[in-house]
Coordinates of C-alpha atoms in Angstrom, one line a residue:
M1 CA 90.2 121.9 107.6
E2 CA 91.1 123.4 110.8
L3 CA 91.1 119.2 112.1
F4 CA 92.9 118.4 109.4
P5 CA 95.8 115.6 111.0
S6 CA 99.2 116.9 110.8
T7 CA 102.9 115.4 112.2
E8 CA 103.8 119.1 112.8
Q9 CA 103.3 119.4 116.6
Q10 CA 101.7 123.4 116.4
K11 CA 103.4 125.4 118.8
K12 CA 102.2 126.9 122.0
S13 CA 100.9 130.3 121.0
Q14 CA 98.3 133.0 121.4
V15 CA 97.7 132.0 117.4
K16 CA 94.9 129.4 117.1
K17 CA 95.0 127.0 114.1
S18 CA 92.9 127.7 111.3
G19 CA 91.1 126.1 108.3
L20 CA 89.9 128.2 105.4
V21 CA 88.4 127.4 102.1
V22 CA 89.2 129.5 98.8
V23 CA 86.0 129.5 96.4
K24 CA 86.2 131.1 92.9
N25 CA 83.0 131.1 90.7
M26 CA 81.2 128.8 93.3
K27 CA 84.4 126.1 92.6
I28 CA 86.4 125.1 95.6
V29 CA 89.8 125.6 94.8
G30 CA 91.9 126.0 97.8
L31 CA 91.4 124.1 101.1
H32 CA 94.4 124.8 103.3
C33 CA 94.9 125.3 107.4
S34 CA 97.8 126.7 109.7
S35 CA 101.4 125.2 109.8
T36 CA 103.4 125.9 112.6
D37 CA 104.8 128.7 111.3
L38 CA 102.2 130.2 108.7
H39 CA 98.5 131.3 109.1
A40 CA 95.9 129.7 106.8
G41 CA 95.3 133.5 105.2
Q42 CA 99.4 133.4 104.9
I43 CA 99.5 130.1 102.6
A44 CA 96.5 130.8 100.6
L45 CA 99.3 133.7 99.2
I46 CA 101.6 131.6 98.6
K47 CA 99.3 129.0 96.7
H48 CA 97.1 131.2 94.9
G49 CA 99.1 134.8 95.0
S50 CA 97.2 137.1 92.3
R51 CA 94.7 134.4 91.8
L52 CA 92.8 135.2 95.0
K53 CA 91.2 138.2 93.2
N54 CA 87.4 137.8 93.1
C55 CA 87.5 135.0 95.1
D56 CA 85.7 134.3 98.7
L57 CA 87.4 132.9 101.3
Y58 CA 85.7 131.1 104.7
F59 CA 87.9 130.8 107.5
S60 CA 86.9 128.6 110.6
R61 CA 88.3 131.8 112.9
K62 CA 88.3 135.6 112.3
P63 CA 91.9 136.0 110.4
C64 CA 94.2 137.9 112.2
S65 CA 95.6 141.4 110.9
T66 CA 98.6 139.5 109.2
C67 CA 96.7 137.8 106.7
L68 CA 94.1 139.9 106.6
K69 CA 95.7 142.9 105.0
M70 CA 97.3 140.7 102.6
I71 CA 94.3 139.3 101.7
V72 CA 92.2 142.1 101.0
N73 CA 95.0 143.6 99.2
A74 CA 94.8 140.5 96.8
G75 CA 91.3 141.8 96.0
V76 CA 89.5 138.8 97.6
N77 CA 85.9 139.3 97.2
R78 CA 84.4 138.1 100.7
I79 CA 85.6 137.0 103.8
S80 CA 83.7 134.5 106.3
Y81 CA 84.5 133.3 109.4
W82 CA 83.1 131.3 112.6
P83 CA 81.8 133.6 115.1
A84 CA 83.9 131.9 118.1
D85 CA 87.7 132.9 119.6
P86 CA 89.7 134.4 116.6
E87 CA 93.0 133.3 115.4
I88 CA 95.1 135.8 117.6
S89 CA 93.1 134.4 120.9
L90 CA 91.5 136.6 123.4
Q91 CA 90.6 133.7 125.8
N92 CA 94.1 134.4 127.6
E93 CA 93.0 137.1 129.7
A94 CA 93.3 135.2 132.8
S95 CA 96.4 133.3 132.1
N96 CA 98.5 135.9 130.3
P97 CA 97.2 139.0 130.3
M98 CA 99.9 140.7 128.1
T99 CA 99.2 138.4 125.3
T100 CA 95.6 139.2 125.8
D101 CA 96.5 143.1 125.3
D102 CA 98.1 142.1 121.4
A103 CA 95.1 140.2 121.0
K104 CA 92.6 143.4 121.7
L105 CA 95.4 145.6 119.4
D106 CA 95.1 143.1 116.4
A107 CA 91.1 142.7 116.8
K108 CA 91.3 146.8 116.4
A109 CA 93.0 146.9 113.7
V110 CA 91.7 143.8 112.0
E111 CA 88.4 146.1 112.3
R112 CA 89.8 149.1 110.6
L113 CA 90.8 147.0 107.7
K114 CA 87.9 145.4 107.7
S115 CA 85.7 149.2 107.6
N116 CA 88.3 150.2 104.8
S117 CA 88.4 147.3 102.3
R118 CA 86.1 146.6 99.4
A119 CA 86.0 143.3 100.1
R120 CA 82.8 142.0 101.9
V121 CA 84.0 140.8 105.7
C122 CA 81.1 138.9 107.7
V123 CA 80.4 136.2 109.7
L124 CA 78.8 133.4 108.1
L125 CA 76.5 131.2 110.5
Q126 CA 73.3 130.4 108.6
P127 CA 70.8 128.2 110.4
L128 CA 70.8 124.5 109.7
G129 CA 67.4 123.4 108.1
C130 CA 65.0 122.2 111.2
S131 CA 65.3 118.3 110.1
M132 CA 68.8 118.5 109.1
V133 CA 70.7 117.2 112.0
Q134 CA 68.2 114.2 112.8
F135 CA 68.3 113.3 108.7
V136 CA 72.4 113.4 109.1
E137 CA 72.1 111.3 112.4
E138 CA 69.9 108.9 110.5
T139 CA 71.5 108.5 107.4
S140 CA 74.8 108.2 109.6
T141 CA 73.9 105.0 111.7
K142 CA 72.7 103.4 108.3
F143 CA 76.2 104.7 106.4
D144 CA 78.7 101.7 104.8
F145 CA 81.7 101.9 107.1
I146 CA 78.6 101.9 110.5
Q147 CA 77.1 98.5 108.5
K148 CA 80.8 96.3 108.6
I149 CA 80.5 97.0 112.4
V150 CA 76.6 95.9 112.5
K151 CA 77.2 93.0 110.6
S152 CA 80.1 91.8 112.9
Q153 CA 78.4 92.2 115.8
P154 CA 74.5 93.4 115.2
D155 CA 74.3 94.2 118.8
S156 CA 76.6 96.7 119.4
N157 CA 75.1 99.1 117.1
A158 CA 73.4 101.8 118.8
D159 CA 75.8 101.8 121.7
F160 CA 78.6 101.7 120.3
Y161 CA 77.3 104.8 117.3
T162 CA 76.5 106.4 120.2
A163 CA 79.2 106.3 122.2
C164 CA 81.6 107.6 119.1
R165 CA 79.4 110.3 118.2
Q166 CA 79.0 111.4 122.3
E167 CA 82.9 111.4 122.0
R168 CA 83.3 113.4 119.1
I169 CA 81.0 116.6 120.0
K170 CA 82.6 116.7 123.4
E171 CA 86.1 117.0 121.1
Y172 CA 84.5 119.3 118.6
E173 CA 82.7 121.8 121.3
S174 CA 86.0 122.2 123.1
L175 CA 87.6 122.9 120.1
F176 CA 85.0 125.1 118.2
L177 CA 82.3 126.4 121.3
I178 CA 83.4 128.8 124.1
S179 CA 81.4 127.5 126.9
N180 CA 81.2 130.8 129.0
E181 CA 78.6 132.8 127.5
E182 CA 79.5 136.1 128.7
M183 CA 83.8 134.7 127.7
H184 CA 81.9 134.5 124.3
K185 CA 79.9 138.1 124.2
K186 CA 83.3 139.6 125.3
I187 CA 85.1 138.3 122.6
L188 CA 82.4 139.1 120.2
M189 CA 82.4 142.9 121.1
T190 CA 86.2 142.8 120.8
I191 CA 85.8 141.9 117.0
G192 CA 83.1 143.6 116.3
L193 CA 80.1 141.9 116.7
E194 CA 78.2 143.7 119.6
N195 CA 75.3 143.5 117.4
L196 CA 74.9 139.8 117.8
C197 CA 75.3 140.1 121.7
E198 CA 71.9 141.0 122.5
N199 CA 68.9 138.1 122.9
P200 CA 67.6 136.7 120.6
Y201 CA 70.5 137.5 118.3
F202 CA 72.9 135.7 120.9
S203 CA 71.2 132.7 122.0
N204 CA 70.0 131.8 118.0
L205 CA 73.6 132.1 117.2
R206 CA 74.8 130.0 120.0
Q207 CA 72.2 127.5 118.6
N208 CA 73.2 127.4 115.5
M209 CA 76.9 127.2 116.5
K210 CA 75.8 123.9 118.5
D211 CA 73.6 122.5 115.7
L212 CA 76.8 122.9 113.2
V213 CA 78.9 121.3 115.4
L214 CA 76.5 118.0 116.1
V215 CA 76.4 117.7 112.3
L216 CA 80.3 117.3 111.8
A217 CA 80.5 115.5 114.8
T218 CA 77.4 112.6 113.9
V219 CA 79.4 112.9 110.5
A220 CA 83.2 111.7 112.0
A221 CA 81.2 108.9 114.2
S222 CA 80.1 107.2 110.9
V223 CA 83.7 107.0 109.6
P224 CA 85.0 104.9 113.3
V225 CA 88.3 105.0 114.6
F226 CA 87.7 101.2 115.3
G227 CA 88.1 100.5 111.6
C228 CA 91.6 101.3 109.1
F229 CA 92.2 101.8 105.2
G230 CA 93.7 98.5 104.2
F231 CA 95.2 97.2 100.8
Y232 CA 91.9 95.7 98.8
N233 CA 93.0 92.4 98.5
S234 CA 92.9 91.8 94.3
E235 CA 94.8 89.7 92.4
S236 CA 95.1 92.2 89.3
Q237 CA 95.9 94.9 91.2
R238 CA 100.0 95.5 90.5
T239 CA 101.1 98.8 91.1
N240 CA 104.9 100.0 91.9
E241 CA 105.7 100.3 95.9
T242 CA 105.2 104.1 96.4
D243 CA 101.5 103.9 94.9
H244 CA 101.0 100.6 97.1
Q245 CA 101.6 102.3 100.6
S246 CA 98.8 103.8 102.1
L247 CA 98.0 107.4 103.7
P248 CA 98.8 107.6 107.4
Q249 CA 95.1 106.6 109.0
E250 CA 94.1 109.3 110.6
I251 CA 94.8 111.5 107.6
A252 CA 92.7 108.5 105.3
R253 CA 89.8 108.9 107.5
H254 CA 89.8 112.4 107.5
C255 CA 89.7 112.8 103.8
M256 CA 86.8 110.3 104.1
I257 CA 84.8 112.3 106.5
Q258 CA 85.0 115.3 104.0
A259 CA 83.8 113.3 101.1
R260 CA 80.9 112.5 104.1
L261 CA 80.2 115.9 104.2
L262 CA 79.7 116.0 100.6
A263 CA 77.2 113.4 100.2
Y264 CA 75.1 115.6 102.0
R265 CA 74.8 117.9 99.1
T266 CA 73.4 115.3 96.6
E267 CA 70.5 116.0 94.5
D268 CA 69.6 112.3 94.8
H269 CA 67.1 112.0 97.4
K270 CA 67.5 108.2 98.9
T271 CA 71.8 108.2 97.7
G272 CA 74.2 110.7 98.3
V273 CA 77.9 110.0 97.1
G274 CA 80.8 112.4 98.3
A275 CA 84.1 112.2 96.6
I276 CA 87.4 114.5 97.0
I277 CA 90.6 114.1 95.6
W278 CA 93.8 115.2 96.7
A279 CA 97.9 114.9 95.3
E280 CA 100.7 114.5 97.2
E281 CA 104.0 116.7 96.4
K282 CA 107.2 115.3 96.0
S283 CA 109.0 117.9 98.7
R284 CA 107.2 118.7 101.7
S285 CA 105.2 122.2 101.6
C286 CA 104.2 124.9 103.3
D287 CA 100.7 123.9 103.8
G288 CA 99.6 122.6 107.4
T289 CA 98.4 119.8 105.1
G290 CA 102.1 118.5 104.3
A291 CA 102.7 117.8 100.9
M292 CA 99.2 117.2 100.2
Y293 CA 97.2 119.8 98.2
F294 CA 93.8 119.4 97.2
V295 CA 92.9 118.4 93.7
G296 CA 88.6 118.4 93.1
C297 CA 85.6 117.3 95.0
G298 CA 82.1 116.3 94.1
Y299 CA 78.5 114.9 94.9
N300 CA 76.1 113.0 92.3
A301 CA 73.8 115.4 91.2
F302 CA 71.9 116.0 87.8
P303 CA 73.7 118.1 85.0
V304 CA 74.1 121.7 85.6
G305 CA 71.6 124.0 85.1
S306 CA 68.9 121.3 84.7
E307 CA 65.9 121.7 87.2
Y308 CA 65.5 119.0 90.0
A309 CA 61.8 117.7 88.1
D310 CA 63.3 117.4 84.8
F311 CA 64.5 114.0 85.6
P312 CA 63.6 110.7 87.0
H313 CA 64.2 109.8 90.6
M314 CA 63.3 106.0 90.5
D315 CA 65.8 103.0 91.8
D316 CA 66.3 99.8 90.6
K317 CA 63.4 99.0 92.8
Q318 CA 60.6 100.9 89.8
K319 CA 60.6 98.0 87.4
D320 CA 60.0 100.5 84.1
R321 CA 63.7 100.8 83.4
E322 CA 62.6 104.0 81.6
I323 CA 62.5 105.6 84.3
R324 CA 64.5 105.1 86.4
K325 CA 67.5 107.7 87.4
F326 CA 70.8 106.3 87.1
R327 CA 71.0 107.0 83.3
Y328 CA 71.2 110.8 84.2
I329 CA 72.7 111.4 87.2
I330 CA 76.1 112.2 87.2
H331 CA 78.3 110.7 89.6
A332 CA 80.5 112.1 92.4
E333 CA 83.8 111.1 91.0
Q334 CA 83.0 112.5 88.0
N335 CA 81.7 116.2 89.4
A336 CA 85.3 116.0 90.9
L337 CA 86.8 115.1 87.5
T338 CA 85.1 117.6 86.1
F339 CA 85.5 120.5 88.3
R340 CA 88.9 120.2 89.7
C341 CA 90.8 123.3 90.0
Q342 CA 94.6 121.5 89.4
E343 CA 95.6 119.1 86.9
I344 CA 96.9 115.7 88.3
K345 CA 100.5 114.9 87.6
P346 CA 101.9 111.7 86.6
D347 CA 104.6 111.5 88.8
E348 CA 103.0 112.7 92.0
R349 CA 100.9 110.4 94.2
S350 CA 97.0 111.3 93.6
M351 CA 93.9 109.7 95.6
I352 CA 90.5 110.1 95.5
F353 CA 88.3 109.3 98.2
V354 CA 84.4 108.1 97.7
T355 CA 81.9 107.0 100.3
K356 CA 81.1 104.1 98.5
C357 CA 82.5 101.9 96.1
P358 CA 83.7 103.3 91.9
C359 CA 81.0 101.9 90.0
D360 CA 81.8 100.4 86.8
E361 CA 81.0 103.5 85.0
C362 CA 83.4 105.6 86.9
V363 CA 86.7 103.2 87.9
P364 CA 88.0 103.8 83.7
L365 CA 87.4 107.3 84.2
I366 CA 89.4 107.1 87.7
K367 CA 92.5 105.2 86.4
G368 CA 92.8 107.4 83.0
A369 CA 92.7 110.6 85.0
G370 CA 95.7 108.8 86.4
I371 CA 94.9 108.9 90.3
K372 CA 97.3 106.4 91.8
Q373 CA 94.9 105.1 94.6
I374 CA 91.6 105.0 95.3
Y375 CA 89.9 104.8 98.9
A376 CA 86.4 103.1 99.4
G377 CA 83.7 102.0 101.2
D378 CA 83.7 98.4 99.5
V379 CA 80.3 97.5 100.5
D380 CA 79.2 96.9 96.4
A381 CA 82.4 95.8 95.4
G382 CA 82.1 92.7 92.9
K383 CA 78.6 93.1 92.9
K384 CA 75.6 93.9 89.9
K385 CA 72.7 95.3 90.2
A386 CA 69.9 96.4 87.9
D387 CA 71.4 99.3 86.4
I388 CA 74.4 99.6 88.2
S389 CA 77.6 96.8 88.5
Y390 CA 80.7 97.2 90.1
M391 CA 82.9 94.4 88.7
K392 CA 85.7 96.6 87.7
F393 CA 86.5 98.1 91.1
G394 CA 88.4 94.5 91.9
E395 CA 89.6 93.9 88.5
V396 CA 91.2 97.5 87.1
E397 CA 95.5 97.2 87.5
G398 CA 97.3 99.9 87.7
V399 CA 95.5 101.7 90.5
S400 CA 95.9 100.8 94.2
K401 CA 92.3 100.1 96.1
F402 CA 92.3 100.5 100.0
T403 CA 89.2 100.0 101.6
W404 CA 87.9 100.7 105.5
Q405 CA 88.2 97.7 107.1
L406 CA 87.5 96.5 110.8
N407 CA 90.9 96.5 112.5
P408 CA 91.2 93.1 113.9
L409 CA 91.6 94.5 117.2
H410 CA 88.7 95.7 117.7
T411 CA 86.1 93.6 115.5
N412 CA 84.3 93.1 118.9
A413 CA 83.4 96.9 119.4
L414 CA 81.4 95.9 123.1
E415 CA 85.0 94.9 124.8
F416 CA 85.5 99.0 124.5
H417 CA 82.3 99.7 126.5
D418 CA 82.2 100.1 130.2
P419 CA 79.1 98.7 131.5
T420 CA 79.0 100.9 134.5
A421 CA 79.7 104.5 132.7
R422 CA 76.6 105.6 132.1
E423 CA 75.8 109.4 131.4
N424 CA 72.3 110.2 130.9
G425 CA 71.5 106.3 129.9
V426 CA 73.9 106.5 127.0
Q427 CA 76.5 104.4 127.2
K428 CA 80.1 105.6 126.7
T429 CA 83.4 104.3 125.8
K430 CA 87.0 104.0 127.5
S431 CA 88.9 106.6 126.4
L432 CA 88.6 106.1 122.6
D433 CA 91.5 108.7 121.8
D434 CA 93.7 106.2 123.9
Q435 CA 92.0 103.1 121.9
Q436 CA 92.5 105.0 118.6
H437 CA 96.5 105.5 119.5
Q438 CA 97.2 101.7 120.4
S439 CA 95.1 100.7 117.0
K440 CA 96.8 103.2 114.8
K441 CA 100.5 101.2 114.8
L442 CA 98.6 98.0 114.0
C443 CA 96.4 99.6 111.7
L444 CA 99.6 101.0 109.4
G445 CA 101.6 97.6 109.7
H446 CA 98.9 95.1 109.2
C447 CA 96.1 96.2 106.8

């Protein structure tokens, strides 16, 4: 959520933009990020109030004393945070000692609030499974969005995806990691994590942080900036003008990346699907997400409470239909609707982001729930498979459909590679960010 795109310009100050996930009874009930005027913790108080009682809060940075005192007072159960530069930055010592002094005072206040509160305040950074990074990388290269580029330019696959991934790794490391290890140790000691400054704890912490950044960057690269979400060409599609308008491309892509992350929670060992529902209020909100607010999310899994081995796991390659999985798996869209934390309001624009095209089982549910827009990968739209059909996606009326499409400017991904620029044998791109900026106007105007 710290990376959520915003049209607002963050004020240059000692306060870092931060993201926040609010969880209650094992269900996500809020996704927030700080705005120009408010920190993520303050926004959570405005949005949830006393409903924060017994919630678990996950911050992308250790919250400042202003936020912590309010959320502790609300009776939260646990507060977890990323073990790097906190919300009030401690990295400004060389450039501005005065702001660093304020940050140190705030860090001490946070420690006193922590030690005198009932809520558990802790760093949460568990090591990823040893094969997780490799699994995410292998899956991402095979994902729908990348496969569209592969089909149009088969020779560009390896270099194109690797270059995108390297750019994202570089971006995320600059945001989430402290490059200087000694500076990182000083910050950990200042924010009360001196027990993590000695090896092997410190080395393990750094490696765990790098692994998670690598996973985030790998998933983000699987929805490349060379594409855009364009209107699905369907004669039966009839909606009003407001619903017909797509989101800004940066926001649509970011929400799809969130859905991609959810897909890795799947219990289907072959096909992971993620879905996330957002809605847009009539008036601009205090949140860093603007008028958009979180409604619900889900991934494909077997029914709650069932044992993993209780149901079949075979796909349509198994000849015996009785032992195929399709009649037992709860789809990502179904879980997102079932466990949503907000009602879908008919007078607001609501949208669902799905990593694969919604099937015939889910399309009527999405329309019946009153969701106005569907964003999908659209690899299977219009197809029929052995046990699952995607025919209703193109035929459904009253719902705007947007599918990820190659940007016309970027149909030849190879032309954006600089063959003379190589580092460690990996081909690099000519400023992906500059190309993204140039292509954004085309995406919004012609898709």
